[in-house]
Amino acid sequence: MNNFETIQKKAINEWQSLQENPEPVIYIGMGSCGIASGADRIWKQVHETISKEKIKAKVLKVGCIGPCYLEPLLDIQKPGFPRFSFNNVDEQKTIRLLTEFLNGEESKLKPLGHLDSQRKEIDGIKSFWDQPMLKNQERIVLRNCGIIDPENINHYIARDGFKGLLKALNIGPEGIIDEIKKSGLRGRGGAGFPTGLKWQFCREAKGKLKYLICNADEGDPGAFMNRSLMEGDPFALLEGMVIAAYAIGANTGYIYIRAEYPLAIERLKIAITQMNDLGFLGKNILNSGFSFEIRLKEGAGAFVCGEETALIASIEGQRGMPRSRPPFPATSGLNGNPTNINNVETLATVPNILREGGNWYAGFGTKTSKGTKTFALVGKVRRAGLIEVPMGTTLRKIIFDIGGGPIKPFKAVQTGGPSGGCLSEEFLDLPVDYESLTQAGSIMGSGGLIVMDEHTCMVDVAKYFLKFTSQESCGKCVPCRIGTTRILEILEKITQGKGEIKDLEILENLAHTVKNGSLCGLGQTAPNPVLTTIKYFKEEYLEHIENNRCPAAVCRDLVEYRVIKEKCTGCQRCVNVCPTGAITGPRSEPHNLDLSKCIKCRACYEICRFDAIAGDAIVIE
Amino acid sequence: MDVKIANTTQSILNKFPQKDKSNLIQILQAVQEKDSFLSPEAIGRISEHLRVSRSYIFGVATFYSQFKFNPPGRHSIRICLGTACHVQGGDFLLNAIKSELDISTGETTEDGKFDLDRVACLGCCALAPVVKIDNTIHSRMSVIKLKEILDGYE
Ligand SMILES: Cc1cc2nc3c(=O)[nH]c(=O)nc-3n(C[C@H](O)[C@H](O)[C@H](O)COP(=O)(O)O)c2cc1C
Ligand code: FES
């Protein structure tokens, strides 16, 4: 393995000289979320300023480090100092950072934290990892995200990359499977099936040709763990895939990835090329005699294609329809051959387990749910973003300590996406693991965690998910196709104020029929949002049904917009934004709102609350 | 037959082996990338190349929400209606924009300027609600901000 040592030495040299660069280094968080907040404009501004001011500096892009609410993030590493991180940067701030801060002038621009490997204070600046959002996390699978340049394999290698693969090649397929079993790793795609066992089934399955598939479809609308991971550290996933393929005996692998993730696709392509060039992929990997190639397949926008048998049909070029199992893909999958399917996070965890050992990984988490799990913590929380915590962390710790809680009083948290449920306040002390969440009526899912406050209507949320699942139902089996539509119709009736008390019972009956009668996981779990909201938020359903009232003021048919005459100063801002001309009135006089023209689009309410002179003269009741 | 569409379709098809229908989705994606939608002419060509019926191709194409069968506008507006965006008011955005542009989802404005559709999650949930216009994602949107941004398009 001389060859690996040479590669490693070169990589470590490159990484170290970057840390000790005699000129400043600027790192910009360029994940999709960073770019959506304007990181590409910052990238342009940085280049403009350094060329104008003749500053000699290196500029690098990195992935998302997690606290998306602080984006765009820009780090500056001055010679002799670690990386200092600055948040919510705009063009103006960029210019000042590159002049004032770089020149060491006394400046009001204080960094958020430093990224030195040691957590102690440096120059009066605390460690980035000691912020409330980060200090309760345990970053294993996200360890490189936001730190390395995801388009430079040497950064990955310098930070212990491919050591797991090396170990894997040494201990052989059986040794790998043992190690994974020891670690207790369970599938991160939703169902939580033990990964080691799954690999063993596929390894033992009869057939010469075997396939490995990475499920990167991330269909849960409201979750982005896999996207961030692939954008921030594509190598971890790919290394995991090589190890898995070696363990089960596959020479071809596919990554089935959503077309909505163009940046992740691009970074994976770059990473695959670099790995091929250095011999971590392709023929005779690291002289082991083992060969493996990876192909990318772009999904085309169908939630059900995240289900493994539908996904296989889609790779084969057909409509993505699930089929009943058995046979499981492990015995008959792609083109009828034994196939192993794993989620992105599952596979990206594997190199860490091989490198540090199964027992080490099993040291995190609970008795039945080992290790760590990433979550997309979003919705009504102060600190939204991507986090990683040990299994068994309580919802309260995640939502309040890490996420900072909602601004308005907390109402519910939704886990597991369209297959999951909404949990109320009484569940805040629930440890997050597979069993506890299932027992509460929700599921772990892939890691979406959406916080809701009093301005979220739970009936509306249930309706939202059923609309999603009824549209995404592939239509193959009747309970799912017809059942989800019927449930949706009743929910629509209730949100329109036309519900009856007996509807609740019908809903529950229908929900159980769909749950028990459907062919695949989509239908079997689709009723969860309805069942949990009825169970934990019945009052809210009753308010809609009995009093035609939506307490959260969300359901459009049950609310009205009104101008408070005493408050309205007649500034005409709302008149200008109203798309239907429902608001009229001369300047400086209280305006009129014609309810017959009002489409309840909220434009007037928003501008009145945030911009106008009057404050909140427009209310929703 | 539209000569331009026929030519681009043919040059894409040349990259894929005949009769191998496992590449169908990839071909459809490539054609749509070039033409912005799937025209009947293009589907005819694909059907000849792969030796599968047009109805089979339609069956596959209509299954996936990505594929469009109408010519799009000069700019495409995609309102995210993923869970995070829904909870933060994505629905309100969609409603306001529908009445502002006077079109429904899946349609194009009369002047051919905008087409409108919904998407389920662009992966920027922490910055919800988000709207994608052409290839740019705009975060933390409000009805007013969106209207201002749309005014900037030709
Ligand atoms: C409707 C439906 C959608 C699914 N979507 C995904 C998905 O987007 N990503 C994923 O990894 N697994 C998804 N799954 C789970 C997969 O079928 C499969 O269990 C998983 O990819 C196995 O990988 P794991 O063992 O690593 O979790 C979905 C399942 C169902 C029923
Ligand atoms: S829900 Fe809109 S970006 Fe994810």
mmCIF file with all atom_site columns, C-alpha atoms in Angstrom, chain A residues 169-272:
data_model
loop_
_atom_site.group_PDB
_atom_site.id
_atom_site.type_symbol
_atom_site.label_atom_id
_atom_site.label_alt_id
_atom_site.label_comp_id
_atom_site.label_asym_id
_atom_site.label_entity_id
_atom_site.label_seq_id
_atom_site.pdbx_PDB_ins_code
_atom_site.Cartn_x
_atom_site.Cartn_y
_atom_site.Cartn_z
_atom_site.occupancy
_atom_site.B_iso_or_equiv
_atom_site.pdbx_formal_charge
_atom_site.auth_seq_id
_atom_site.auth_comp_id
_atom_site.auth_asym_id
_atom_site.auth_atom_id
_atom_site.pdbx_PDB_model_num
ATOM 1   C CA . LEU A 1 169 ? -9.788  -4.058  2.042   1.00 0.00 ? 169 LEU A CA 1
ATOM 2   C CA . ASN A 1 170 ? -7.602  -5.548  4.743   1.00 0.00 ? 170 ASN A CA 1
ATOM 3   C CA . ILE A 1 171 ? -10.287 -7.251  6.786   1.00 0.00 ? 171 ILE A CA 1
ATOM 4   C CA . GLY A 1 172 ? -12.304 -8.492  3.804   1.00 0.00 ? 172 GLY A CA 1
ATOM 5   C CA . PRO A 1 173 ? -16.055 -8.667  3.162   1.00 0.00 ? 173 PRO A CA 1
ATOM 6   C CA . GLU A 1 174 ? -16.944 -10.796 6.189   1.00 0.00 ? 174 GLU A CA 1
ATOM 7   C CA . GLY A 1 175 ? -14.847 -8.630  8.447   1.00 0.00 ? 175 GLY A CA 1
ATOM 8   C CA . ILE A 1 176 ? -16.609 -5.517  7.151   1.00 0.00 ? 176 ILE A CA 1
ATOM 9   C CA . ILE A 1 177 ? -20.063 -6.960  7.711   1.00 0.00 ? 177 ILE A CA 1
ATOM 10  C CA . ASP A 1 178 ? -19.066 -7.949  11.248  1.00 0.00 ? 178 ASP A CA 1
ATOM 11  C CA . GLU A 1 179 ? -17.815 -4.467  11.970  1.00 0.00 ? 179 GLU A CA 1
ATOM 12  C CA . ILE A 1 180 ? -21.029 -2.873  10.659  1.00 0.00 ? 180 ILE A CA 1
ATOM 13  C CA . LYS A 1 181 ? -23.095 -5.283  12.735  1.00 0.00 ? 181 LYS A CA 1
ATOM 14  C CA . LYS A 1 182 ? -21.067 -4.391  15.791  1.00 0.00 ? 182 LYS A CA 1
ATOM 15  C CA . SER A 1 183 ? -21.686 -0.717  15.191  1.00 0.00 ? 183 SER A CA 1
ATOM 16  C CA . GLY A 1 184 ? -25.456 -1.258  15.307  1.00 0.00 ? 184 GLY A CA 1
ATOM 17  C CA . LEU A 1 185 ? -25.909 0.978   12.268  1.00 0.00 ? 185 LEU A CA 1
ATOM 18  C CA . ARG A 1 186 ? -29.500 1.042   11.010  1.00 0.00 ? 186 ARG A CA 1
ATOM 19  C CA . GLY A 1 187 ? -30.770 2.444   7.720   1.00 0.00 ? 187 GLY A CA 1
ATOM 20  C CA . ARG A 1 188 ? -31.096 6.214   7.729   1.00 0.00 ? 188 ARG A CA 1
ATOM 21  C CA . GLY A 1 189 ? -33.598 6.278   4.854   1.00 0.00 ? 189 GLY A CA 1
ATOM 22  C CA . GLY A 1 190 ? -36.583 5.767   7.099   1.00 0.00 ? 190 GLY A CA 1
ATOM 23  C CA . ALA A 1 191 ? -37.268 2.178   7.975   1.00 0.00 ? 191 ALA A CA 1
ATOM 24  C CA . GLY A 1 192 ? -34.209 1.643   10.155  1.00 0.00 ? 192 GLY A CA 1
ATOM 25  C CA . PHE A 1 193 ? -33.332 -1.847  8.975   1.00 0.00 ? 193 PHE A CA 1
ATOM 26  C CA . PRO A 1 194 ? -29.971 -3.109  10.362  1.00 0.00 ? 194 PRO A CA 1
ATOM 27  C CA . THR A 1 195 ? -27.413 -2.353  7.684   1.00 0.00 ? 195 THR A CA 1
ATOM 28  C CA . GLY A 1 196 ? -24.999 -5.188  8.445   1.00 0.00 ? 196 GLY A CA 1
ATOM 29  C CA . LEU A 1 197 ? -27.749 -7.757  8.109   1.00 0.00 ? 197 LEU A CA 1
ATOM 30  C CA . LYS A 1 198 ? -28.946 -6.279  4.840   1.00 0.00 ? 198 LYS A CA 1
ATOM 31  C CA . TRP A 1 199 ? -25.432 -6.518  3.414   1.00 0.00 ? 199 TRP A CA 1
ATOM 32  C CA . GLN A 1 200 ? -25.138 -10.089 4.583   1.00 0.00 ? 200 GLN A CA 1
ATOM 33  C CA . PHE A 1 201 ? -28.379 -11.054 2.791   1.00 0.00 ? 201 PHE A CA 1
ATOM 34  C CA . CYS A 1 202 ? -27.142 -9.540  -0.420  1.00 0.00 ? 202 CYS A CA 1
ATOM 35  C CA . ARG A 1 203 ? -23.697 -11.103 -0.062  1.00 0.00 ? 203 ARG A CA 1
ATOM 36  C CA . GLU A 1 204 ? -25.225 -14.527 0.482   1.00 0.00 ? 204 GLU A CA 1
ATOM 37  C CA . ALA A 1 205 ? -27.769 -14.163 -2.335  1.00 0.00 ? 205 ALA A CA 1
ATOM 38  C CA . LYS A 1 206 ? -27.183 -16.380 -5.363  1.00 0.00 ? 206 LYS A CA 1
ATOM 39  C CA . GLY A 1 207 ? -26.041 -14.607 -8.489  1.00 0.00 ? 207 GLY A CA 1
ATOM 40  C CA . LYS A 1 208 ? -22.814 -13.487 -10.057 1.00 0.00 ? 208 LYS A CA 1
ATOM 41  C CA . LEU A 1 209 ? -23.918 -10.003 -10.968 1.00 0.00 ? 209 LEU A CA 1
ATOM 42  C CA . LYS A 1 210 ? -24.767 -7.831  -7.994  1.00 0.00 ? 210 LYS A CA 1
ATOM 43  C CA . TYR A 1 211 ? -25.613 -4.164  -7.705  1.00 0.00 ? 211 TYR A CA 1
ATOM 44  C CA . LEU A 1 212 ? -25.279 -1.473  -5.103  1.00 0.00 ? 212 LEU A CA 1
ATOM 45  C CA . ILE A 1 213 ? -27.696 1.445   -5.219  1.00 0.00 ? 213 ILE A CA 1
ATOM 46  C CA . CYS A 1 214 ? -27.483 4.630   -3.226  1.00 0.00 ? 214 CYS A CA 1
ATOM 47  C CA . ASN A 1 215 ? -30.874 6.156   -2.596  1.00 0.00 ? 215 ASN A CA 1
ATOM 48  C CA . ALA A 1 216 ? -30.353 9.897   -2.974  1.00 0.00 ? 216 ALA A CA 1
ATOM 49  C CA . ASP A 1 217 ? -33.919 10.672  -3.945  1.00 0.00 ? 217 ASP A CA 1
ATOM 50  C CA . GLU A 1 218 ? -34.603 12.545  -0.698  1.00 0.00 ? 218 GLU A CA 1
ATOM 51  C CA . GLY A 1 219 ? -38.303 12.735  -1.376  1.00 0.00 ? 219 GLY A CA 1
ATOM 52  C CA . ASP A 1 220 ? -39.468 14.128  1.948   1.00 0.00 ? 220 ASP A CA 1
ATOM 53  C CA . PRO A 1 221 ? -40.487 17.669  1.015   1.00 0.00 ? 221 PRO A CA 1
ATOM 54  C CA . GLY A 1 222 ? -38.894 19.701  3.762   1.00 0.00 ? 222 GLY A CA 1
ATOM 55  C CA . ALA A 1 223 ? -35.703 17.769  4.287   1.00 0.00 ? 223 ALA A CA 1
ATOM 56  C CA . PHE A 1 224 ? -32.252 18.363  2.894   1.00 0.00 ? 224 PHE A CA 1
ATOM 57  C CA . MET A 1 225 ? -29.795 16.288  4.943   1.00 0.00 ? 225 MET A CA 1
ATOM 58  C CA . ASN A 1 226 ? -28.678 14.223  1.974   1.00 0.00 ? 226 ASN A CA 1
ATOM 59  C CA . ARG A 1 227 ? -28.314 17.261  -0.262  1.00 0.00 ? 227 ARG A CA 1
ATOM 60  C CA . SER A 1 228 ? -26.081 19.068  2.211   1.00 0.00 ? 228 SER A CA 1
ATOM 61  C CA . LEU A 1 229 ? -23.982 16.002  2.802   1.00 0.00 ? 229 LEU A CA 1
ATOM 62  C CA . MET A 1 230 ? -23.412 15.330  -0.894  1.00 0.00 ? 230 MET A CA 1
ATOM 63  C CA . GLU A 1 231 ? -22.633 18.975  -1.554  1.00 0.00 ? 231 GLU A CA 1
ATOM 64  C CA . GLY A 1 232 ? -20.342 19.362  1.442   1.00 0.00 ? 232 GLY A CA 1
ATOM 65  C CA . ASP A 1 233 ? -18.553 16.011  1.479   1.00 0.00 ? 233 ASP A CA 1
ATOM 66  C CA . PRO A 1 234 ? -19.306 13.883  -1.598  1.00 0.00 ? 234 PRO A CA 1
ATOM 67  C CA . PHE A 1 235 ? -16.245 11.708  -0.937  1.00 0.00 ? 235 PHE A CA 1
ATOM 68  C CA . ALA A 1 236 ? -17.646 10.259  2.270   1.00 0.00 ? 236 ALA A CA 1
ATOM 69  C CA . LEU A 1 237 ? -20.640 8.851   0.399   1.00 0.00 ? 237 LEU A CA 1
ATOM 70  C CA . LEU A 1 238 ? -18.469 7.507   -2.401  1.00 0.00 ? 238 LEU A CA 1
ATOM 71  C CA . GLU A 1 239 ? -15.981 5.896   -0.021  1.00 0.00 ? 239 GLU A CA 1
ATOM 72  C CA . GLY A 1 240 ? -18.898 4.295   1.795   1.00 0.00 ? 240 GLY A CA 1
ATOM 73  C CA . MET A 1 241 ? -20.196 2.966   -1.498  1.00 0.00 ? 241 MET A CA 1
ATOM 74  C CA . VAL A 1 242 ? -16.867 1.363   -2.383  1.00 0.00 ? 242 VAL A CA 1
ATOM 75  C CA . ILE A 1 243 ? -16.781 -0.348  1.017   1.00 0.00 ? 243 ILE A CA 1
ATOM 76  C CA . ALA A 1 244 ? -20.383 -1.547  0.725   1.00 0.00 ? 244 ALA A CA 1
ATOM 77  C CA . ALA A 1 245 ? -19.836 -2.811  -2.803  1.00 0.00 ? 245 ALA A CA 1
ATOM 78  C CA . TYR A 1 246 ? -16.748 -4.722  -1.729  1.00 0.00 ? 246 TYR A CA 1
ATOM 79  C CA . ALA A 1 247 ? -18.665 -6.252  1.167   1.00 0.00 ? 247 ALA A CA 1
ATOM 80  C CA . ILE A 1 248 ? -21.597 -7.494  -0.927  1.00 0.00 ? 248 ILE A CA 1
ATOM 81  C CA . GLY A 1 249 ? -19.573 -8.260  -4.045  1.00 0.00 ? 249 GLY A CA 1
ATOM 82  C CA . ALA A 1 250 ? -20.918 -5.683  -6.489  1.00 0.00 ? 250 ALA A CA 1
ATOM 83  C CA . ASN A 1 251 ? -18.905 -4.180  -9.311  1.00 0.00 ? 251 ASN A CA 1
ATOM 84  C CA . THR A 1 252 ? -21.455 -1.621  -10.428 1.00 0.00 ? 252 THR A CA 1
ATOM 85  C CA . GLY A 1 253 ? -23.160 1.006   -8.332  1.00 0.00 ? 253 GLY A CA 1
ATOM 86  C CA . TYR A 1 254 ? -25.819 3.581   -9.024  1.00 0.00 ? 254 TYR A CA 1
ATOM 87  C CA . ILE A 1 255 ? -26.635 6.807   -7.282  1.00 0.00 ? 255 ILE A CA 1
ATOM 88  C CA . TYR A 1 256 ? -30.281 7.637   -7.860  1.00 0.00 ? 256 TYR A CA 1
ATOM 89  C CA . ILE A 1 257 ? -30.398 11.355  -7.207  1.00 0.00 ? 257 ILE A CA 1
ATOM 90  C CA . ARG A 1 258 ? -33.109 13.998  -7.495  1.00 0.00 ? 258 ARG A CA 1
ATOM 91  C CA . ALA A 1 259 ? -32.807 16.242  -10.514 1.00 0.00 ? 259 ALA A CA 1
ATOM 92  C CA . GLU A 1 260 ? -33.657 19.154  -8.204  1.00 0.00 ? 260 GLU A CA 1
ATOM 93  C CA . TYR A 1 261 ? -30.145 18.878  -6.755  1.00 0.00 ? 261 TYR A CA 1
ATOM 94  C CA . PRO A 1 262 ? -27.943 20.070  -9.622  1.00 0.00 ? 262 PRO A CA 1
ATOM 95  C CA . LEU A 1 263 ? -25.091 21.206  -7.373  1.00 0.00 ? 263 LEU A CA 1
ATOM 96  C CA . ALA A 1 264 ? -24.876 17.868  -5.589  1.00 0.00 ? 264 ALA A CA 1
ATOM 97  C CA . ILE A 1 265 ? -24.828 16.102  -8.953  1.00 0.00 ? 265 ILE A CA 1
ATOM 98  C CA . GLU A 1 266 ? -22.012 18.300  -10.181 1.00 0.00 ? 266 GLU A CA 1
ATOM 99  C CA . ARG A 1 267 ? -19.917 17.786  -7.051  1.00 0.00 ? 267 ARG A CA 1
ATOM 100 C CA . LEU A 1 268 ? -20.429 14.025  -7.156  1.00 0.00 ? 268 LEU A CA 1
ATOM 101 C CA . LYS A 1 269 ? -19.276 13.954  -10.757 1.00 0.00 ? 269 LYS A CA 1
ATOM 102 C CA . ILE A 1 270 ? -16.123 15.874  -9.878  1.00 0.00 ? 270 ILE A CA 1
ATOM 103 C CA . ALA A 1 271 ? -15.472 13.612  -6.895  1.00 0.00 ? 271 ALA A CA 1
ATOM 104 C CA . ILE A 1 272 ? -15.931 10.456  -8.970  1.00 0.00 ? 272 ILE A CA 1
#
